[in-house]
Amino acid sequence: MLLALESSCDETAAAICTVEGEILASAVASQVEIHRRYGGVVPEVASRNHILHVRPLVEQVLEEAGVRLADIDAFAATSGPGLVSSLLIGTSMAKALAVAERKPFLAVNHMEGHLLSPFMAGNGPPRRSVALIVSGGHTMLVRMNGVGDYRLLGQTRDDAAGEAFDKIAKMIGLPYPGGPEIDKLACLGRGDAHDFPRSFLDGHSLEFSFSGLKTAVLYELPRLKLEDPAVLADVCASVQEAICEVLVEKLVLAARQAGEKLVTVSGGVSCNRGLRTRLAARCEQEGLILLLARPDLSTDNAAMIAYAAAQRYKLGQTSALEADVDPNLPLVA
Ligand code: KG4
Ligand code: ZN
């Protein structure tokens, strides 16, 4: 069994899984309410709250799984990318547990956690596919040949998809984090109410850009009566359409270019209902097999970190206790 900790941003999380990847317990302590009053994550505040939450969470998952600390075979933690002061809390705790229990430590790349998450909950094992990872900090297309064999096909030149959702939500007066708020209101609006720009760049590019969309909404603001709920819902639906159309079409293009039938989507933005609906329809039309991470495994959690660690552990890989955190840790070196 592996015990993993996740503390790369504002969620503290712990999970226990078997070496085969079965999740025995998973718990997340969200700090969303604390950061909402600042309109975004304050790193120092996040770090201090990780310290408060991490130990009770370890105790909670041990109890939930019905196991003792001594039963754990390896301890893992997210070592990057993320906020350095946040990453330090989870990794220090996991290393301390590994030293105390004389067990190995595994440093896990947060993006590998997202990348492998669609294969959890009975969809495994991780195998050849083209992946779209859409989170608050990243938007990438990755060619996966197997665990640890990844090739970056494209990524965003500016904002990540989640960042675009969050920044535009803030501009139109919605609370942090804005992605789920836009998702909720989009259901009530018309996606074709505003023709916001889609940055496809050139026809073959697998790179993304969302800054033009943000600027377009900003220029439109003075003309919008956002106090009218119908107007607000139309803006949300149109923004969501603009982001999701680009995400879906680029994933289809990447699969076509790679000659791959299996596609996966993960990361917080993959919870978006508009995106999930559009993906399902478009993949069926293209004859693609779609694996989506379960919503509770899409936003930041430690189960995906435990699962990624288990894949590495099975291959006989562990990390040195000296392994440092890296706020900019790349998925593909
Ligand atoms: O993967 P994640 O939990 O954390 C990072 O690694 O960044 O992703 C968080 C991002 C935030 O930008 C949040 O607004 C977005 O995922 N998000 C959504 C939805 N749920 C979370 N965006 C659009 N629609 C949603 N339903
Ligand atoms: Zn994440």
Coordinates of N, CA, C and O in Angstrom, one line a residue, residues 61-193:
V61 N -7.2 9.2 6.6 CA -7.2 8.2 5.6 C -6.7 6.8 6.1 O -7.2 5.8 5.7
L62 N -5.8 6.9 7.1 CA -5.4 5.6 7.8 C -6.7 4.9 8.4 O -6.9 3.7 8.2
E63 N -7.4 5.8 9.1 CA -8.6 5.2 9.7 C -9.7 4.7 8.7 O -10.2 3.6 8.8
E64 N -9.9 5.5 7.7 CA -10.8 5.2 6.6 C -10.4 3.9 5.9 O -11.3 3.0 5.6
A65 N -9.1 3.7 5.7 CA -8.7 2.5 5.0 C -8.6 1.3 5.9 O -8.4 0.2 5.5
G66 N -8.6 1.6 7.2 CA -8.5 0.6 8.2 C -7.1 -0.1 8.3 O -7.0 -1.3 8.5
V67 N -6.1 0.8 8.1 CA -4.7 0.3 8.2 C -3.9 1.1 9.1 O -4.3 2.2 9.5
R68 N -2.7 0.5 9.5 CA -1.8 1.3 10.4 C -0.7 1.8 9.6 O -0.4 1.3 8.5
L69 N 0.0 2.8 10.1 CA 1.1 3.4 9.4 C 2.1 2.4 9.0 O 2.7 2.4 8.0
A70 N 2.3 1.4 9.9 CA 3.3 0.4 9.7 C 3.0 -0.5 8.5 O 3.8 -1.2 7.9
D71 N 1.7 -0.5 8.1 CA 1.3 -1.3 6.9 C 1.6 -0.7 5.6 O 1.5 -1.3 4.6
I72 N 2.0 0.6 5.6 CA 2.2 1.3 4.4 C 3.6 1.0 3.9 O 4.6 1.0 4.6
D73 N 3.7 0.6 2.5 CA 5.0 0.2 1.9 C 5.8 1.3 1.4 O 7.0 1.2 1.2
A74 N 5.1 2.5 1.0 CA 5.9 3.6 0.5 C 5.1 4.9 0.7 O 3.8 4.8 0.7
F75 N 5.8 6.0 0.8 CA 5.1 7.3 1.0 C 5.4 8.2 -0.2 O 6.6 8.3 -0.6
A76 N 4.4 8.9 -0.7 CA 4.6 9.7 -1.9 C 4.0 11.1 -1.7 O 3.2 11.3 -0.8
A77 N 4.5 12.0 -2.4 CA 4.0 13.4 -2.4 C 4.3 14.1 -3.7 O 5.2 13.8 -4.4
T78 N 3.4 15.1 -4.0 CA 3.6 15.9 -5.2 C 4.8 16.8 -5.0 O 4.9 17.5 -3.9
S79 N 5.8 16.7 -5.9 CA 7.0 17.6 -5.7 C 7.0 18.7 -6.7 O 8.0 19.5 -6.7
G80 N 6.0 18.9 -7.6 CA 5.9 20.0 -8.5 C 5.1 19.6 -9.7 O 4.7 18.4 -9.8
P81 N 4.6 20.5 -10.6 CA 4.8 21.9 -10.4 C 3.7 22.4 -9.4 O 2.8 21.7 -9.1
G82 N 3.9 23.6 -8.9 CA 3.0 24.2 -7.9 C 3.7 25.3 -7.2 O 4.7 25.8 -7.6
L83 N 3.0 25.7 -6.1 CA 3.6 26.8 -5.2 C 4.6 26.2 -4.3 O 4.4 25.2 -3.6
V84 N 5.8 26.8 -4.3 CA 6.9 26.1 -3.6 C 6.7 26.0 -2.1 O 6.9 24.9 -1.6
S85 N 6.1 27.0 -1.5 CA 5.8 26.9 -0.1 C 4.7 25.9 0.3 O 4.7 25.4 1.4
S86 N 3.9 25.6 -0.7 CA 2.8 24.6 -0.5 C 3.4 23.2 -0.7 O 3.2 22.3 0.1
L87 N 4.2 23.0 -1.8 CA 4.8 21.7 -2.1 C 5.6 21.2 -1.0 O 5.7 20.0 -0.7
L88 N 6.3 22.2 -0.3 CA 7.2 21.8 0.8 C 6.5 21.1 1.9 O 7.1 20.2 2.6
I89 N 5.3 21.4 2.2 CA 4.6 20.9 3.3 C 4.3 19.4 3.1 O 4.6 18.5 3.9
G90 N 3.7 19.1 1.9 CA 3.4 17.7 1.6 C 4.6 16.8 1.5 O 4.7 15.7 2.0
T91 N 5.6 17.3 0.8 CA 6.8 16.5 0.6 C 7.6 16.3 1.9 O 8.1 15.2 2.2
S92 N 7.6 17.3 2.8 CA 8.3 17.2 4.1 C 7.6 16.2 4.9 O 8.3 15.3 5.6
M93 N 6.3 16.2 4.9 CA 5.5 15.2 5.7 C 5.8 13.8 5.2 O 6.0 12.9 6.0
A94 N 5.7 13.6 3.9 CA 5.8 12.3 3.3 C 7.3 11.7 3.6 O 7.4 10.6 3.9
K95 N 8.2 12.6 3.4 CA 9.6 12.2 3.7 C 9.8 11.8 5.2 O 10.5 10.8 5.5
A96 N 9.2 12.6 6.0 CA 9.3 12.3 7.5 C 8.7 11.0 7.8 O 9.3 10.2 8.6
L97 N 7.6 10.7 7.2 CA 6.9 9.4 7.5 C 7.8 8.3 6.9 O 7.9 7.2 7.6
A98 N 8.4 8.5 5.7 CA 9.2 7.5 5.1 C 10.4 7.2 6.0 O 10.8 6.0 6.2
V99 N 11.0 8.2 6.5 CA 12.2 8.0 7.4 C 11.8 7.3 8.7 O 12.4 6.3 9.1
A100 N 10.7 7.8 9.3 CA 10.3 7.2 10.5 C 9.9 5.7 10.4 O 10.2 4.9 11.3
E101 N 9.3 5.4 9.3 CA 8.8 4.0 9.0 C 9.9 3.2 8.3 O 9.6 2.0 7.9
R102 N 11.0 3.8 7.9 CA 12.0 3.1 7.1 C 11.5 2.5 5.8 O 11.7 1.3 5.5
K103 N 10.7 3.3 5.1 CA 10.1 2.9 3.8 C 10.5 3.9 2.8 O 10.9 5.0 3.1
P104 N 10.4 3.5 1.5 CA 10.8 4.4 0.4 C 9.9 5.6 0.3 O 8.7 5.6 0.7
F105 N 10.5 6.7 -0.4 CA 9.7 7.9 -0.7 C 9.6 8.0 -2.2 O 10.6 7.7 -2.9
L106 N 8.5 8.5 -2.7 CA 8.4 8.8 -4.1 C 7.9 10.2 -4.4 O 6.8 10.6 -3.8
A107 N 8.7 10.9 -5.2 CA 8.3 12.3 -5.6 C 7.4 12.1 -6.8 O 7.9 11.5 -7.8
V108 N 6.2 12.7 -6.8 CA 5.3 12.6 -8.0 C 5.1 13.9 -8.7 O 4.9 15.0 -8.0
N109 N 5.1 13.9 -10.0 CA 4.8 15.1 -10.8 C 3.3 15.2 -10.8 O 2.5 14.3 -11.2
H110 N 2.8 16.4 -10.4 CA 1.4 16.7 -10.3 C 0.7 16.4 -11.6 O -0.4 15.9 -11.7
M111 N 1.3 16.8 -12.7 CA 0.7 16.7 -14.1 C 0.6 15.2 -14.5 O -0.3 14.8 -15.2
E112 N 1.6 14.4 -14.0 CA 1.5 12.9 -14.2 C 0.3 12.4 -13.5 O -0.4 11.5 -14.0
G113 N 0.0 12.9 -12.3 CA -1.2 12.5 -11.6 C -2.5 12.8 -12.4 O -3.3 11.9 -12.6
H114 N -2.6 14.0 -12.9 CA -3.7 14.3 -13.8 C -3.7 13.4 -15.0 O -4.8 12.9 -15.4
L115 N -2.6 13.3 -15.7 CA -2.5 12.5 -16.9 C -3.0 11.1 -16.7 O -3.7 10.6 -17.6
L116 N -2.7 10.5 -15.6 CA -3.0 9.1 -15.4 C -4.4 8.9 -14.8 O -5.0 7.8 -14.8
S117 N -5.0 10.0 -14.3 CA -6.3 9.9 -13.6 C -7.5 9.3 -14.4 O -8.3 8.6 -13.8
P118 N -7.5 9.5 -15.8 CA -8.6 8.8 -16.5 C -8.6 7.3 -16.5 O -9.5 6.6 -16.7
F119 N -7.4 6.7 -16.1 CA -7.2 5.3 -16.1 C -7.6 4.7 -14.7 O -7.5 3.5 -14.5
M120 N -7.9 5.6 -13.8 CA -8.3 5.1 -12.4 C -9.7 4.6 -12.5 O -10.4 4.7 -13.5
A121 N -10.2 4.1 -11.3 CA -11.6 3.7 -11.1 C -12.0 2.7 -12.2 O -13.1 2.8 -12.8
G122 N -11.1 1.7 -12.4 CA -11.5 0.6 -13.3 C -11.2 0.8 -14.8 O -11.5 -0.1 -15.6
N123 N -10.6 1.9 -15.2 CA -10.3 2.1 -16.6 C -8.9 1.7 -17.0 O -8.5 2.0 -18.1
G124 N -8.1 1.2 -16.0 CA -6.7 0.9 -16.3 C -6.5 -0.3 -17.1 O -7.5 -1.0 -17.5
P125 N -5.3 -0.6 -17.4 CA -4.0 0.1 -17.0 C -3.8 1.3 -18.0 O -4.3 1.3 -19.1
P126 N -2.9 2.2 -17.5 CA -2.5 3.3 -18.4 C -1.9 2.7 -19.7 O -1.1 1.8 -19.6
R127 N -2.3 3.3 -20.8 CA -1.9 2.7 -22.1 C -1.8 3.8 -23.2 O -2.2 4.9 -22.9
R128 N -1.3 3.4 -24.3 CA -1.1 4.3 -25.5 C -2.4 5.2 -25.7 O -3.5 4.6 -25.8
S129 N -2.2 6.5 -25.8 CA -3.3 7.4 -25.9 C -2.9 8.8 -26.2 O -1.7 9.1 -26.1
V130 N -3.8 9.7 -26.6 CA -3.5 11.1 -26.7 C -4.3 11.8 -25.6 O -5.5 11.5 -25.4
A131 N -3.6 12.6 -24.8 CA -4.2 13.2 -23.6 C -4.4 14.7 -23.7 O -3.5 15.3 -24.2
L132 N -5.5 15.2 -23.2 CA -5.7 16.6 -23.0 C -5.7 16.8 -21.5 O -6.6 16.3 -20.8
I133 N -4.8 17.6 -21.0 CA -4.8 18.0 -19.6 C -5.2 19.5 -19.5 O -4.5 20.3 -20.0
V134 N -6.3 19.7 -18.8 CA -6.8 21.1 -18.6 C -7.0 21.5 -17.2 O -8.0 21.0 -16.6
S135 N -6.1 22.2 -16.6 CA -6.2 22.6 -15.2 C -6.1 24.1 -15.1 O -6.2 24.9 -16.0
G136 N -6.0 24.5 -13.8 CA -5.9 26.0 -13.6 C -4.5 26.5 -14.0 O -4.4 27.7 -14.3
G137 N -3.5 25.7 -14.0 CA -2.2 26.2 -14.4 C -1.7 25.7 -15.7 O -0.7 26.2 -16.2
H138 N -2.3 24.7 -16.3 CA -1.8 24.0 -17.5 C -2.9 23.7 -18.5 O -4.0 23.4 -18.1
T139 N -2.5 23.8 -19.8 CA -3.3 23.2 -20.9 C -2.4 22.5 -21.8 O -1.5 23.2 -22.4
M140 N -2.4 21.2 -21.8 CA -1.5 20.5 -22.7 C -2.1 19.3 -23.4 O -3.0 18.7 -22.9
L141 N -1.5 19.0 -24.6 CA -1.8 17.8 -25.3 C -0.6 16.9 -25.2 O 0.6 17.4 -25.5
V142 N -0.8 15.7 -24.8 CA 0.4 14.8 -24.6 C 0.2 13.5 -25.3 O -0.9 12.9 -25.2
R143 N 1.2 13.0 -25.9 CA 1.2 11.6 -26.5 C 1.7 10.7 -25.4 O 2.8 10.9 -24.9
M144 N 0.9 9.7 -25.0 CA 1.4 8.8 -24.0 C 1.6 7.4 -24.6 O 0.6 6.9 -25.2
N145 N 2.7 6.8 -24.4 CA 3.0 5.5 -24.9 C 2.9 4.4 -23.8 O 2.7 3.3 -24.1
G146 N 3.0 4.9 -22.6 CA 3.0 4.0 -21.4 C 3.4 4.9 -20.2 O 3.8 6.0 -20.4
V147 N 3.5 4.3 -19.0 CA 3.8 5.1 -17.8 C 5.3 5.6 -18.0 O 6.2 4.8 -18.2
G148 N 5.4 6.9 -17.9 CA 6.7 7.5 -18.0 C 7.2 7.8 -19.4 O 8.2 8.5 -19.6
D149 N 6.4 7.4 -20.4 CA 6.8 7.6 -21.8 C 5.9 8.6 -22.4 O 4.8 8.3 -22.9
Y150 N 6.2 9.9 -22.2 CA 5.3 11.0 -22.6 C 6.0 11.9 -23.6 O 7.2 12.2 -23.5
R151 N 5.2 12.4 -24.6 CA 5.7 13.4 -25.5 C 4.7 14.6 -25.5 O 3.5 14.4 -25.7
L152 N 5.3 15.8 -25.3 CA 4.4 17.0 -25.4 C 4.1 17.3 -26.8 O 5.0 17.6 -27.6
L153 N 2.8 17.4 -27.1 CA 2.4 17.7 -28.5 C 2.1 19.2 -28.6 O 2.2 19.8 -29.7
G154 N 1.6 19.8 -27.6 CA 1.3 21.2 -27.6 C 0.8 21.7 -26.3 O 0.4 20.9 -25.4
Q155 N 1.0 23.0 -26.1 CA 0.5 23.6 -24.8 C 0.1 25.0 -25.0 O 0.2 25.5 -26.1
T156 N -0.3 25.7 -24.0 CA -0.8 27.1 -24.1 C 0.4 28.1 -24.2 O 1.4 27.8 -23.5
R157 N 0.2 29.1 -25.0 CA 1.3 30.1 -25.1 C 1.1 31.2 -24.0 O 2.0 32.0 -23.8
D158 N -0.1 31.2 -23.5 CA -0.4 32.3 -22.5 C -1.2 31.7 -21.3 O -0.6 31.0 -20.5
D159 N -2.5 32.0 -21.2 CA -3.2 31.5 -20.1 C -3.6 30.0 -20.2 O -3.8 29.5 -21.4
A160 N -3.7 29.3 -19.1 CA -4.3 28.0 -19.1 C -5.8 28.1 -19.3 O -6.4 29.2 -19.0
A161 N -6.5 27.0 -19.7 CA -7.9 27.1 -19.9 C -8.6 27.4 -18.5 O -9.5 28.3 -18.5
G162 N -8.2 26.8 -17.4 CA -8.8 27.1 -16.1 C -8.6 28.5 -15.7 O -9.5 29.2 -15.1
E163 N -7.4 29.0 -16.0 CA -7.0 30.4 -15.7 C -7.9 31.4 -16.5 O -8.4 32.4 -16.0
A164 N -8.2 31.0 -17.8 CA -9.1 31.9 -18.6 C -10.5 31.9 -18.0 O -11.1 33.0 -17.8
F165 N -11.0 30.7 -17.6 CA -12.3 30.6 -16.9 C -12.3 31.5 -15.7 O -13.2 32.3 -15.5
D166 N -11.3 31.4 -14.9 CA -11.2 32.1 -13.6 C -11.1 33.6 -13.8 O -11.7 34.4 -13.1
K167 N -10.2 34.0 -14.7 CA -10.0 35.5 -14.9 C -11.2 36.2 -15.5 O -11.6 37.3 -15.1
I168 N -11.9 35.5 -16.5 CA -13.1 36.1 -17.1 C -14.2 36.1 -16.1 O -14.9 37.1 -16.0
A169 N -14.3 35.1 -15.3 CA -15.4 35.0 -14.2 C -15.2 36.2 -13.3 O -16.1 36.9 -12.9
K170 N -13.9 36.5 -12.9 CA -13.6 37.6 -12.0 C -14.0 39.0 -12.7 O -14.7 39.8 -12.1
M171 N -13.7 39.1 -14.0 CA -14.1 40.3 -14.7 C -15.6 40.5 -14.8 O -16.1 41.7 -14.7
I172 N -16.4 39.5 -14.8 CA -17.8 39.7 -14.9 C -18.5 39.5 -13.5 O -19.7 39.4 -13.4
G173 N -17.7 39.6 -12.5 CA -18.2 39.7 -11.1 C -18.6 38.4 -10.4 O -19.3 38.4 -9.4
L174 N -18.1 37.3 -10.9 CA -18.4 36.0 -10.3 C -17.3 35.6 -9.2 O -16.1 36.0 -9.4
P175 N -17.6 34.9 -8.2 CA -16.7 34.6 -7.1 C -15.6 33.6 -7.6 O -15.8 32.8 -8.6
Y176 N -14.5 33.5 -6.9 CA -13.4 32.6 -7.1 C -13.8 31.2 -6.5 O -14.3 31.1 -5.4
P177 N -13.4 30.0 -7.1 CA -12.9 29.9 -8.5 C -14.0 30.0 -9.5 O -15.0 29.4 -9.3
G178 N -13.7 30.7 -10.6 CA -14.8 31.1 -11.5 C -15.2 30.0 -12.5 O -16.3 30.0 -13.0
G179 N -14.4 29.0 -12.7 CA -14.7 27.9 -13.6 C -16.1 27.3 -13.3 O -17.0 27.3 -14.2
P180 N -16.2 26.7 -12.1 CA -17.5 26.1 -11.8 C -18.7 27.1 -11.8 O -19.8 26.7 -12.1
E181 N -18.5 28.4 -11.5 CA -19.5 29.4 -11.6 C -20.0 29.6 -13.0 O -21.2 29.7 -13.3
I182 N -19.0 29.7 -13.9 CA -19.4 29.9 -15.3 C -20.2 28.6 -15.8 O -21.2 28.8 -16.5
D183 N -19.7 27.5 -15.4 CA -20.3 26.2 -15.8 C -21.8 26.2 -15.4 O -22.7 25.9 -16.2
K184 N -22.1 26.6 -14.1 CA -23.5 26.7 -13.6 C -24.4 27.6 -14.4 O -25.5 27.2 -14.8
L185 N -23.9 28.8 -14.6 CA -24.7 29.8 -15.3 C -24.8 29.6 -16.8 O -25.8 29.9 -17.4
A186 N -23.8 28.9 -17.4 CA -23.8 28.6 -18.8 C -25.0 27.8 -19.2 O -25.5 27.9 -20.3
C187 N -25.5 26.9 -18.3 CA -26.6 26.1 -18.6 C -27.9 26.9 -18.9 O -28.8 26.4 -19.5
L188 N -27.9 28.1 -18.3 CA -29.1 29.0 -18.4 C -29.0 29.9 -19.6 O -30.0 30.6 -19.9
G189 N -27.9 29.9 -20.3 CA -27.7 30.9 -21.4 C -27.5 30.3 -22.8 O -27.6 29.1 -22.9
R190 N -27.4 31.2 -23.8 CA -27.2 30.7 -25.2 C -25.7 30.9 -25.6 O -25.2 32.0 -25.5
G191 N -25.2 29.8 -26.0 CA -23.7 29.8 -26.4 C -23.4 30.6 -27.6 O -22.3 30.9 -27.8
D192 N -24.5 30.9 -28.4 CA -24.2 31.7 -29.6 C -24.6 33.1 -29.5 O -24.7 33.9 -30.4
A193 N -24.9 33.6 -28.2 CA -25.3 34.9 -28.0 C -24.1 35.9 -28.3 O -24.4 37.0 -28.9

